[in-house]
Amino acid sequence: MADMGEEGRSTGRTVADRLWTSRWLLAAGIITIVAVYVFADVSAYVLLPALAMLFGAAMLPSGIRRQSAARAAAIEASGLQRLSGEYLAAAVADPLIIFDRTATIVHANAAAFAAFGGIAPGLSLSLKFRAPEMQALLDSILSGTVASDAVDYTEKLPVERAYRVSASSVGHGTDLYVLVFKDQSEARRIDRMRADFIANASHELRTPLASIAGFIETLRGPARNDPAAREQFLQIMQNQTGRMARLIDDLLSLSRLEMKPYLKPGTEVDLRQTIESVIDSLGPMARDNGVAIEREFAEGPINVPGDRDELFQVFENLLENACKYGQSGGRVVVSMARGGDRSEPGIDVTIRDFGPGIPEEHIPRITERFYRADVETSRTQKGTGLGLSIVKHILTRHNARLTIKSEVGKGAAFSVHLPAR
């Protein structure tokens, strides 16, 4: 009733303001017409119709505005009458549950059924959500302590999901309340990845920095006048600075890839020529490692949509890894063939080595940043732990995928599946 009274007073003030404005306009018009009548000697027969028209014009906007406001209110009322709580709940993409004063579920939308399952009208929320934070949230809302509140809640099964749960009353005097679950799982995962990335990057940079600082201190002290030790230490320091430079280059490359949007098709790349260029550029390194690179290419032109520089980087990383970590096998086979079907034609490029292989438990995580199946071997081969992560990001931009197959003692095969369109 208080709201109705306030609304009435507001409407009364609006009408009074409009009338006051109309009076001022009418008075100004009357003064103008009378002045013309007096000084220009106009007939009274002209004066009276002019005053009538002025009065109507002064009152017309107010009348039109009142009619428009009434029509808008009628349209709004008729539209809201057709709505129901069920329709509104269904329109919400997040899980939403409506419950009463006894914490009994009255309605749940489809997103709530998909997220939690086993939810039906008549079920007690206190039995469905037993976590202490959810119990405290329900108690605070139902007791009337607060009109709305929010807590963080984690659902453990079937998979762990993190939610920000908001609770509030519905309307006035309805004795109904609503819970809305905002999924925060992806944001939490990204936050953890960012924290892990910073920690790993700091660790990777701190190690060579500590080594360089130690050798500088030695060169300025005990090894000041030892030419042999000085040459050895300077060589180690140069290797460590090179390691830091490679790491920073890979970090910058990864950052640039993450900031780029998904690649739009349009530019075609000659895949055969790109891979031939990669093999030629890595030929000296392969010979130094005692590895022979073999080709098994399909006949005819092989073109794919994409960015040549980025695809060059993909196959350079994969072939370099095969030559470094599979050098004990003595050879690396680079094969390229047409795959897929007529509806989704594609090109499959496989780089296979015959080295020690990768243990099966490492394969799901090998494309993560800084993850290494063998830390010592990776550092010996001057790896940064970011190469396969860069490969994964580039292939994602190209709507492509990477498949890894390996067997310990028999080598590993990295297959890139690129769409032909």
Tab-separated table of N, CA, C and O in Angstrom, residues 162-260:
chain	number	residue	atom	x	y	z
A	162	ALA	N	32.494	-26.132	-9.594
A	162	ALA	CA	32.457	-25.037	-8.615
A	162	ALA	C	31.359	-24.054	-9.008
A	162	ALA	O	31.279	-23.646	-10.171
A	163	TYR	N	30.519	-23.687	-8.039
A	163	TYR	CA	29.400	-22.777	-8.297
A	163	TYR	C	29.447	-21.601	-7.325
A	163	TYR	O	29.923	-21.724	-6.190
A	164	ARG	N	28.914	-20.474	-7.802
A	164	ARG	CA	28.594	-19.334	-6.944
A	164	ARG	C	27.084	-19.348	-6.817
A	164	ARG	O	26.363	-19.093	-7.794
A	165	VAL	N	26.584	-19.646	-5.637
A	165	VAL	CA	25.153	-19.854	-5.424
A	165	VAL	C	24.553	-18.599	-4.804
A	165	VAL	O	25.003	-18.141	-3.747
A	166	SER	N	23.533	-18.047	-5.454
A	166	SER	CA	22.824	-16.873	-4.954
A	166	SER	C	21.420	-17.273	-4.534
A	166	SER	O	20.742	-18.028	-5.250
A	167	ALA	N	20.982	-16.783	-3.387
A	167	ALA	CA	19.642	-17.072	-2.878
A	167	ALA	C	18.942	-15.760	-2.560
A	167	ALA	O	19.555	-14.825	-2.035
A	168	SER	N	17.657	-15.679	-2.880
A	168	SER	CA	16.881	-14.484	-2.584
A	168	SER	C	15.409	-14.842	-2.567
A	168	SER	O	14.999	-15.902	-3.054
A	169	SER	N	14.601	-13.952	-1.982
A	169	SER	CA	13.156	-14.155	-1.954
A	169	SER	C	12.559	-13.736	-3.283
A	169	SER	O	13.137	-12.945	-4.024
A	170	VAL	N	11.374	-14.284	-3.590
A	170	VAL	CA	10.678	-13.985	-4.844
A	170	VAL	C	9.453	-13.140	-4.525
A	170	VAL	O	8.512	-13.610	-3.880
A	171	GLY	N	9.439	-11.890	-4.966
A	171	GLY	CA	8.287	-11.022	-4.760
A	171	GLY	C	8.087	-10.671	-3.294
A	171	GLY	O	8.980	-10.831	-2.450
A	172	HIS	N	6.862	-10.232	-2.977
A	172	HIS	CA	6.496	-9.855	-1.618
A	172	HIS	C	5.311	-10.696	-1.170
A	172	HIS	O	4.276	-10.752	-1.831
A	173	GLY	N	5.503	-11.366	-0.056
A	173	GLY	CA	4.410	-12.155	0.510
A	173	GLY	C	4.112	-13.439	-0.231
A	173	GLY	O	3.048	-14.041	-0.018
A	174	THR	N	5.026	-13.909	-1.105
A	174	THR	CA	4.768	-15.163	-1.833
A	174	THR	C	5.253	-16.382	-1.066
A	174	THR	O	4.871	-17.508	-1.391
A	175	ASP	N	6.122	-16.191	-0.067
A	175	ASP	CA	6.737	-17.296	0.677
A	175	ASP	C	7.501	-18.231	-0.250
A	175	ASP	O	7.611	-19.433	0.023
A	176	LEU	N	8.025	-17.703	-1.348
A	176	LEU	CA	8.839	-18.469	-2.279
A	176	LEU	C	10.234	-17.844	-2.366
A	176	LEU	O	10.389	-16.632	-2.228
A	177	TYR	N	11.212	-18.722	-2.634
A	177	TYR	CA	12.602	-18.288	-2.694
A	177	TYR	C	13.258	-18.967	-3.899
A	177	TYR	O	12.751	-19.969	-4.424
A	178	VAL	N	14.387	-18.414	-4.319
A	178	VAL	CA	15.048	-18.945	-5.511
A	178	VAL	C	16.537	-19.110	-5.251
A	178	VAL	O	17.166	-18.288	-4.571
A	179	LEU	N	17.095	-20.209	-5.776
A	179	LEU	CA	18.533	-20.462	-5.780
A	179	LEU	C	19.012	-20.435	-7.229
A	179	LEU	O	18.420	-21.101	-8.088
A	180	VAL	N	20.073	-19.687	-7.510
A	180	VAL	CA	20.668	-19.651	-8.841
A	180	VAL	C	22.135	-20.065	-8.711
A	180	VAL	O	22.879	-19.505	-7.900
A	181	PHE	N	22.540	-21.068	-9.510
A	181	PHE	CA	23.890	-21.621	-9.458
A	181	PHE	C	24.683	-21.120	-10.663
A	181	PHE	O	24.390	-21.486	-11.804
A	182	LYS	N	25.663	-20.267	-10.421
A	182	LYS	CA	26.523	-19.746	-11.488
A	182	LYS	C	27.794	-20.575	-11.540
A	182	LYS	O	28.580	-20.607	-10.582
A	183	ASP	N	27.999	-21.290	-12.665
A	183	ASP	CA	29.145	-22.191	-12.787
A	183	ASP	C	30.445	-21.390	-12.888
A	183	ASP	O	30.628	-20.593	-13.808
A	184	GLN	N	31.349	-21.622	-11.937
A	184	GLN	CA	32.640	-20.937	-11.900
A	184	GLN	C	33.799	-21.883	-12.213
A	184	GLN	O	34.964	-21.523	-12.044
A	185	SER	N	33.494	-23.099	-12.681
A	185	SER	CA	34.530	-24.122	-12.838
A	185	SER	C	35.608	-23.700	-13.831
A	185	SER	O	36.806	-23.848	-13.566
A	186	GLU	N	35.190	-23.166	-14.982
A	186	GLU	CA	36.164	-22.791	-16.002
A	186	GLU	C	37.042	-21.639	-15.514
A	186	GLU	O	38.259	-21.632	-15.741
A	187	ALA	N	36.438	-20.668	-14.836
A	187	ALA	CA	37.223	-19.542	-14.311
A	187	ALA	C	38.233	-20.027	-13.266
A	187	ALA	O	39.385	-19.575	-13.240
A	188	ARG	N	37.793	-20.957	-12.397
A	188	ARG	CA	38.717	-21.495	-11.390
A	188	ARG	C	39.860	-22.263	-12.066
A	188	ARG	O	41.022	-22.175	-11.649
A	189	ARG	N	39.524	-23.045	-13.110
A	189	ARG	CA	40.561	-23.808	-13.803
A	189	ARG	C	41.583	-22.869	-14.445
A	189	ARG	O	42.794	-23.108	-14.377
A	190	ILE	N	41.100	-21.789	-15.057
A	190	ILE	CA	42.016	-20.827	-15.685
A	190	ILE	C	42.883	-20.150	-14.633
A	190	ILE	O	44.081	-19.925	-14.846
A	191	ASP	N	42.303	-19.831	-13.485
A	191	ASP	CA	43.087	-19.222	-12.402
A	191	ASP	C	44.189	-20.170	-11.930
A	191	ASP	O	45.330	-19.743	-11.688
A	192	ARG	N	43.848	-21.463	-11.787
A	192	ARG	CA	44.864	-22.440	-11.361
A	192	ARG	C	45.957	-22.578	-12.424
A	192	ARG	O	47.142	-22.657	-12.094
A	193	MET	N	45.537	-22.601	-13.695
A	193	MET	CA	46.535	-22.697	-14.768
A	193	MET	C	47.454	-21.489	-14.768
A	193	MET	O	48.670	-21.610	-14.967
A	194	ARG	N	46.866	-20.304	-14.550
A	194	ARG	CA	47.689	-19.085	-14.530
A	194	ARG	C	48.686	-19.124	-13.372
A	194	ARG	O	49.861	-18.780	-13.544
A	195	ALA	N	48.218	-19.559	-12.203
A	195	ALA	CA	49.114	-19.641	-11.046
A	195	ALA	C	50.217	-20.674	-11.281
A	195	ALA	O	51.395	-20.430	-10.978
A	196	ASP	N	49.834	-21.843	-11.840
A	196	ASP	CA	50.836	-22.875	-12.121
A	196	ASP	C	51.838	-22.385	-13.173
A	196	ASP	O	53.039	-22.657	-13.080
A	197	PHE	N	51.328	-21.663	-14.164
A	197	PHE	CA	52.195	-21.170	-15.226
A	197	PHE	C	53.225	-20.189	-14.662
A	197	PHE	O	54.419	-20.266	-14.984
A	198	ILE	N	52.782	-19.275	-13.824
A	198	ILE	CA	53.703	-18.298	-13.239
A	198	ILE	C	54.736	-19.002	-12.367
A	198	ILE	O	55.934	-18.681	-12.409
A	199	ALA	N	54.267	-19.986	-11.573
A	199	ALA	CA	55.199	-20.712	-10.708
A	199	ALA	C	56.224	-21.485	-11.535
A	199	ALA	O	57.433	-21.466	-11.227
A	200	ASN	N	55.773	-22.174	-12.597
A	200	ASN	CA	56.698	-22.944	-13.427
A	200	ASN	C	57.672	-22.048	-14.176
A	200	ASN	O	58.861	-22.345	-14.271
A	201	ALA	N	57.148	-20.938	-14.737
A	201	ALA	CA	58.027	-20.024	-15.463
A	201	ALA	C	59.081	-19.421	-14.530
A	201	ALA	O	60.251	-19.294	-14.898
A	202	SER	N	58.660	-19.062	-13.319
A	202	SER	CA	59.612	-18.508	-12.348
A	202	SER	C	60.688	-19.528	-12.015
A	202	SER	O	61.882	-19.195	-11.928
A	203	HIS	N	60.272	-20.794	-11.841
A	203	HIS	CA	61.242	-21.843	-11.518
A	203	HIS	C	62.221	-22.051	-12.674
A	203	HIS	O	63.442	-22.169	-12.461
A	204	GLU	N	61.687	-22.093	-13.911
A	204	GLU	CA	62.544	-22.343	-15.062
A	204	GLU	C	63.547	-21.212	-15.270
A	204	GLU	O	64.667	-21.450	-15.722
A	205	LEU	N	63.167	-19.982	-14.958
A	205	LEU	CA	64.085	-18.852	-15.108
A	205	LEU	C	65.052	-18.745	-13.930
A	205	LEU	O	66.189	-18.309	-14.089
A	206	ARG	N	64.569	-19.133	-12.739
A	206	ARG	CA	65.411	-18.997	-11.549
A	206	ARG	C	66.624	-19.933	-11.613
A	206	ARG	O	67.724	-19.579	-11.162
A	207	THR	N	66.466	-21.121	-12.173
A	207	THR	CA	67.563	-22.090	-12.206
A	207	THR	C	68.774	-21.577	-12.994
A	207	THR	O	69.896	-21.564	-12.471
A	208	PRO	N	68.612	-21.147	-14.251
A	208	PRO	CA	69.804	-20.614	-14.950
A	208	PRO	C	70.318	-19.317	-14.340
A	208	PRO	O	71.536	-19.068	-14.359
A	209	LEU	N	69.433	-18.485	-13.796
A	209	LEU	CA	69.896	-17.249	-13.163
A	209	LEU	C	70.784	-17.555	-11.956
A	209	LEU	O	71.823	-16.904	-11.752
A	210	ALA	N	70.371	-18.539	-11.157
A	210	ALA	CA	71.180	-18.920	-9.990
A	210	ALA	C	72.531	-19.474	-10.435
A	210	ALA	O	73.575	-19.191	-9.819
A	211	SER	N	72.531	-20.248	-11.517
A	211	SER	CA	73.787	-20.802	-12.028
A	211	SER	C	74.718	-19.691	-12.497
A	211	SER	O	75.913	-19.674	-12.166
A	212	ILE	N	74.165	-18.742	-13.245
A	212	ILE	CA	74.992	-17.632	-13.753
A	212	ILE	C	75.535	-16.791	-12.594
A	212	ILE	O	76.717	-16.403	-12.581
A	213	ALA	N	74.681	-16.503	-11.614
A	213	ALA	CA	75.127	-15.712	-10.460
A	213	ALA	C	76.249	-16.422	-9.713
A	213	ALA	O	77.237	-15.783	-9.274
A	214	GLY	N	76.139	-17.753	-9.562
A	214	GLY	CA	77.188	-18.504	-8.864
A	214	GLY	C	78.507	-18.474	-9.602
A	214	GLY	O	79.586	-18.295	-8.990
A	215	PHE	N	78.464	-18.623	-10.935
A	215	PHE	CA	79.713	-18.606	-11.705
A	215	PHE	C	80.344	-17.209	-11.719
A	215	PHE	O	81.572	-17.072	-11.723
A	216	ILE	N	79.524	-16.176	-11.752
A	216	ILE	CA	80.073	-14.809	-11.704
A	216	ILE	C	80.807	-14.591	-10.381
A	216	ILE	O	81.917	-14.021	-10.344
A	217	GLU	N	80.191	-15.059	-9.302
A	217	GLU	CA	80.843	-14.919	-7.992
A	217	GLU	C	82.162	-15.686	-7.949
A	217	GLU	O	83.175	-15.204	-7.393
A	218	THR	N	82.202	-16.864	-8.565
A	218	THR	CA	83.441	-17.659	-8.585
A	218	THR	C	84.513	-16.975	-9.431
A	218	THR	O	85.701	-16.958	-9.065
A	219	LEU	N	84.099	-16.436	-10.581
A	219	LEU	CA	85.066	-15.770	-11.454
A	219	LEU	C	85.665	-14.515	-10.809
A	219	LEU	O	86.815	-14.136	-11.087
A	220	ARG	N	84.878	-13.871	-9.967
A	220	ARG	CA	85.387	-12.683	-9.288
A	220	ARG	C	86.196	-13.038	-8.045
A	220	ARG	O	86.841	-12.160	-7.465
A	221	GLY	N	86.176	-14.315	-7.652
A	221	GLY	CA	86.883	-14.735	-6.444
A	221	GLY	C	87.962	-15.748	-6.732
A	221	GLY	O	89.003	-15.416	-7.332
A	222	PRO	N	87.720	-17.022	-6.375
A	222	PRO	CA	88.793	-18.031	-6.482
A	222	PRO	C	89.327	-18.234	-7.893
A	222	PRO	O	90.512	-18.546	-8.069
A	223	ALA	N	88.452	-18.109	-8.937
A	223	ALA	CA	88.900	-18.386	-10.308
A	223	ALA	C	89.324	-17.127	-11.050
A	223	ALA	O	89.405	-17.128	-12.285
A	224	ARG	N	89.640	-16.075	-10.296
A	224	ARG	CA	89.983	-14.801	-10.942
A	224	ARG	C	91.190	-14.959	-11.871
A	224	ARG	O	91.210	-14.390	-12.970
A	225	ASN	N	92.177	-15.728	-11.459
A	225	ASN	CA	93.422	-15.857	-12.227
A	225	ASN	C	93.599	-17.246	-12.811
A	225	ASN	O	94.731	-17.690	-13.052
A	226	ASP	N	92.494	-17.957	-13.036
A	226	ASP	CA	92.559	-19.323	-13.589
A	226	ASP	C	91.956	-19.306	-14.993
A	226	ASP	O	90.729	-19.371	-15.155
A	227	PRO	N	92.779	-19.220	-16.042
A	227	PRO	CA	92.250	-19.125	-17.418
A	227	PRO	C	91.394	-20.327	-17.809
A	227	PRO	O	90.358	-20.166	-18.465
A	228	ALA	N	91.782	-21.546	-17.442
A	228	ALA	CA	91.028	-22.744	-17.822
A	228	ALA	C	89.647	-22.746	-17.186
A	228	ALA	O	88.627	-23.011	-17.851
A	229	ALA	N	89.584	-22.436	-15.880
A	229	ALA	CA	88.295	-22.402	-15.188
A	229	ALA	C	87.424	-21.280	-15.740
A	229	ALA	O	86.206	-21.447	-15.896
A	230	ARG	N	88.077	-20.130	-16.037
A	230	ARG	CA	87.311	-19.002	-16.572
A	230	ARG	C	86.654	-19.373	-17.900
A	230	ARG	O	85.481	-19.061	-18.143
A	231	GLU	N	87.386	-20.044	-18.784
A	231	GLU	CA	86.819	-20.438	-20.084
A	231	GLU	C	85.675	-21.427	-19.906
A	231	GLU	O	84.634	-21.332	-20.576
A	232	GLN	N	85.836	-22.369	-18.987
A	232	GLN	CA	84.777	-23.365	-18.735
A	232	GLN	C	83.525	-22.704	-18.170
A	232	GLN	O	82.403	-22.979	-18.625
A	233	PHE	N	83.717	-21.816	-17.206
A	233	PHE	CA	82.564	-21.166	-16.580
A	233	PHE	C	81.839	-20.240	-17.561
A	233	PHE	O	80.612	-20.159	-17.563
A	234	LEU	N	82.605	-19.539	-18.403
A	234	LEU	CA	81.972	-18.646	-19.370
A	234	LEU	C	81.143	-19.432	-20.384
A	234	LEU	O	80.088	-18.969	-20.830
A	235	GLN	N	81.652	-20.623	-20.750
A	235	GLN	CA	80.881	-21.459	-21.678
A	235	GLN	C	79.560	-21.911	-21.036
A	235	GLN	O	78.498	-21.884	-21.684
A	236	ILE	N	79.608	-22.283	-19.771
A	236	ILE	CA	78.384	-22.697	-19.063
A	236	ILE	C	77.424	-21.515	-18.959
A	236	ILE	O	76.205	-21.660	-19.158
A	237	MET	N	77.960	-20.329	-18.656
A	237	MET	CA	77.106	-19.143	-18.549
A	237	MET	C	76.455	-18.816	-19.885
A	237	MET	O	75.281	-18.428	-19.949
A	238	GLN	N	77.193	-18.991	-20.970
A	238	GLN	CA	76.614	-18.753	-22.291
A	238	GLN	C	75.483	-19.737	-22.579
A	238	GLN	O	74.441	-19.369	-23.134
A	239	ASN	N	75.684	-20.996	-22.199
A	239	ASN	CA	74.628	-22.001	-22.398
A	239	ASN	C	73.379	-21.658	-21.591
A	239	ASN	O	72.243	-21.819	-22.072
A	240	GLN	N	73.583	-21.173	-20.379
A	240	GLN	CA	72.438	-20.842	-19.526
A	240	GLN	C	71.688	-19.618	-20.052
A	240	GLN	O	70.451	-19.568	-20.008
A	241	THR	N	72.409	-18.624	-20.543
A	241	THR	CA	71.725	-17.460	-21.120
A	241	THR	C	70.964	-17.857	-22.381
A	241	THR	O	69.869	-17.336	-22.654
A	242	GLY	N	71.541	-18.785	-23.165
A	242	GLY	CA	70.818	-19.284	-24.334
A	242	GLY	C	69.540	-20.007	-23.937
A	242	GLY	O	68.500	-19.877	-24.605
A	243	ARG	N	69.606	-20.754	-22.844
A	243	ARG	CA	68.409	-21.447	-22.350
A	243	ARG	C	67.330	-20.451	-21.939
A	243	ARG	O	66.150	-20.621	-22.255
A	244	MET	N	67.728	-19.383	-21.247
A	244	MET	CA	66.759	-18.361	-20.846
A	244	MET	C	66.168	-17.663	-22.065
A	244	MET	O	64.975	-17.363	-22.117
A	245	ALA	N	67.004	-17.408	-23.074
A	245	ALA	CA	66.506	-16.745	-24.284
A	245	ALA	C	65.479	-17.621	-24.991
A	245	ALA	O	64.439	-17.131	-25.454
A	246	ARG	N	65.750	-18.930	-25.080
A	246	ARG	CA	64.783	-19.843	-25.709
A	246	ARG	C	63.479	-19.883	-24.933
A	246	ARG	O	62.388	-19.903	-25.514
A	247	LEU	N	63.590	-19.901	-23.613
A	247	LEU	CA	62.390	-19.947	-22.781
A	247	LEU	C	61.547	-18.684	-22.958
A	247	LEU	O	60.322	-18.759	-23.113
A	248	ILE	N	62.200	-17.536	-22.969
A	248	ILE	CA	61.464	-16.278	-23.144
A	248	ILE	C	60.824	-16.220	-24.528
A	248	ILE	O	59.670	-15.779	-24.683
A	249	ASP	N	61.544	-16.679	-25.559
A	249	ASP	CA	60.973	-16.696	-26.913
A	249	ASP	C	59.726	-17.579	-26.970
A	249	ASP	O	58.715	-17.209	-27.585
A	250	ASP	N	59.797	-18.747	-26.333
A	250	ASP	CA	58.635	-19.646	-26.337
A	250	ASP	C	57.476	-19.059	-25.545
A	250	ASP	O	56.309	-19.203	-25.930
A	251	LEU	N	57.779	-18.401	-24.427
A	251	LEU	CA	56.713	-17.762	-23.643
A	251	LEU	C	56.017	-16.670	-24.449
A	251	LEU	O	54.780	-16.564	-24.439
A	252	LEU	N	56.800	-15.856	-25.145
A	252	LEU	CA	56.213	-14.801	-25.970
A	252	LEU	C	55.400	-15.388	-27.118
A	252	LEU	O	54.322	-14.890	-27.457
A	253	SER	N	55.912	-16.449	-27.718
A	253	SER	CA	55.182	-17.090	-28.813
A	253	SER	C	53.858	-17.653	-28.328
A	253	SER	O	52.817	-17.484	-28.976
A	254	LEU	N	53.872	-18.297	-27.177
A	254	LEU	CA	52.644	-18.861	-26.606
A	254	LEU	C	51.657	-17.762	-26.253
A	254	LEU	O	50.446	-17.887	-26.481
A	255	SER	N	52.153	-16.654	-25.703
A	255	SER	CA	51.281	-15.538	-25.352
A	255	SER	C	50.625	-14.940	-26.589
A	255	SER	O	49.429	-14.624	-26.588
A	256	ARG	N	51.393	-14.784	-27.666
A	256	ARG	CA	50.829	-14.239	-28.909
A	256	ARG	C	49.760	-15.159	-29.481
A	256	ARG	O	48.726	-14.707	-29.971
A	257	LEU	N	49.985	-16.461	-29.406
A	257	LEU	CA	49.005	-17.414	-29.927
A	257	LEU	C	47.703	-17.358	-29.137
A	257	LEU	O	46.611	-17.437	-29.707
A	258	GLU	N	47.799	-17.216	-27.824
A	258	GLU	CA	46.594	-17.183	-26.996
A	258	GLU	C	45.785	-15.912	-27.228
A	258	GLU	O	44.572	-15.901	-27.024
A	259	MET	N	46.445	-14.836	-27.646
A	259	MET	CA	45.739	-13.582	-27.879
A	259	MET	C	45.095	-13.522	-29.261
A	259	MET	O	44.198	-12.720	-29.496
A	260	LYS	N	45.540	-14.385	-30.185
A	260	LYS	CA	44.994	-14.360	-31.535
A	260	LYS	C	43.616	-15.013	-31.565
A	260	LYS	O	43.366	-15.983	-30.855
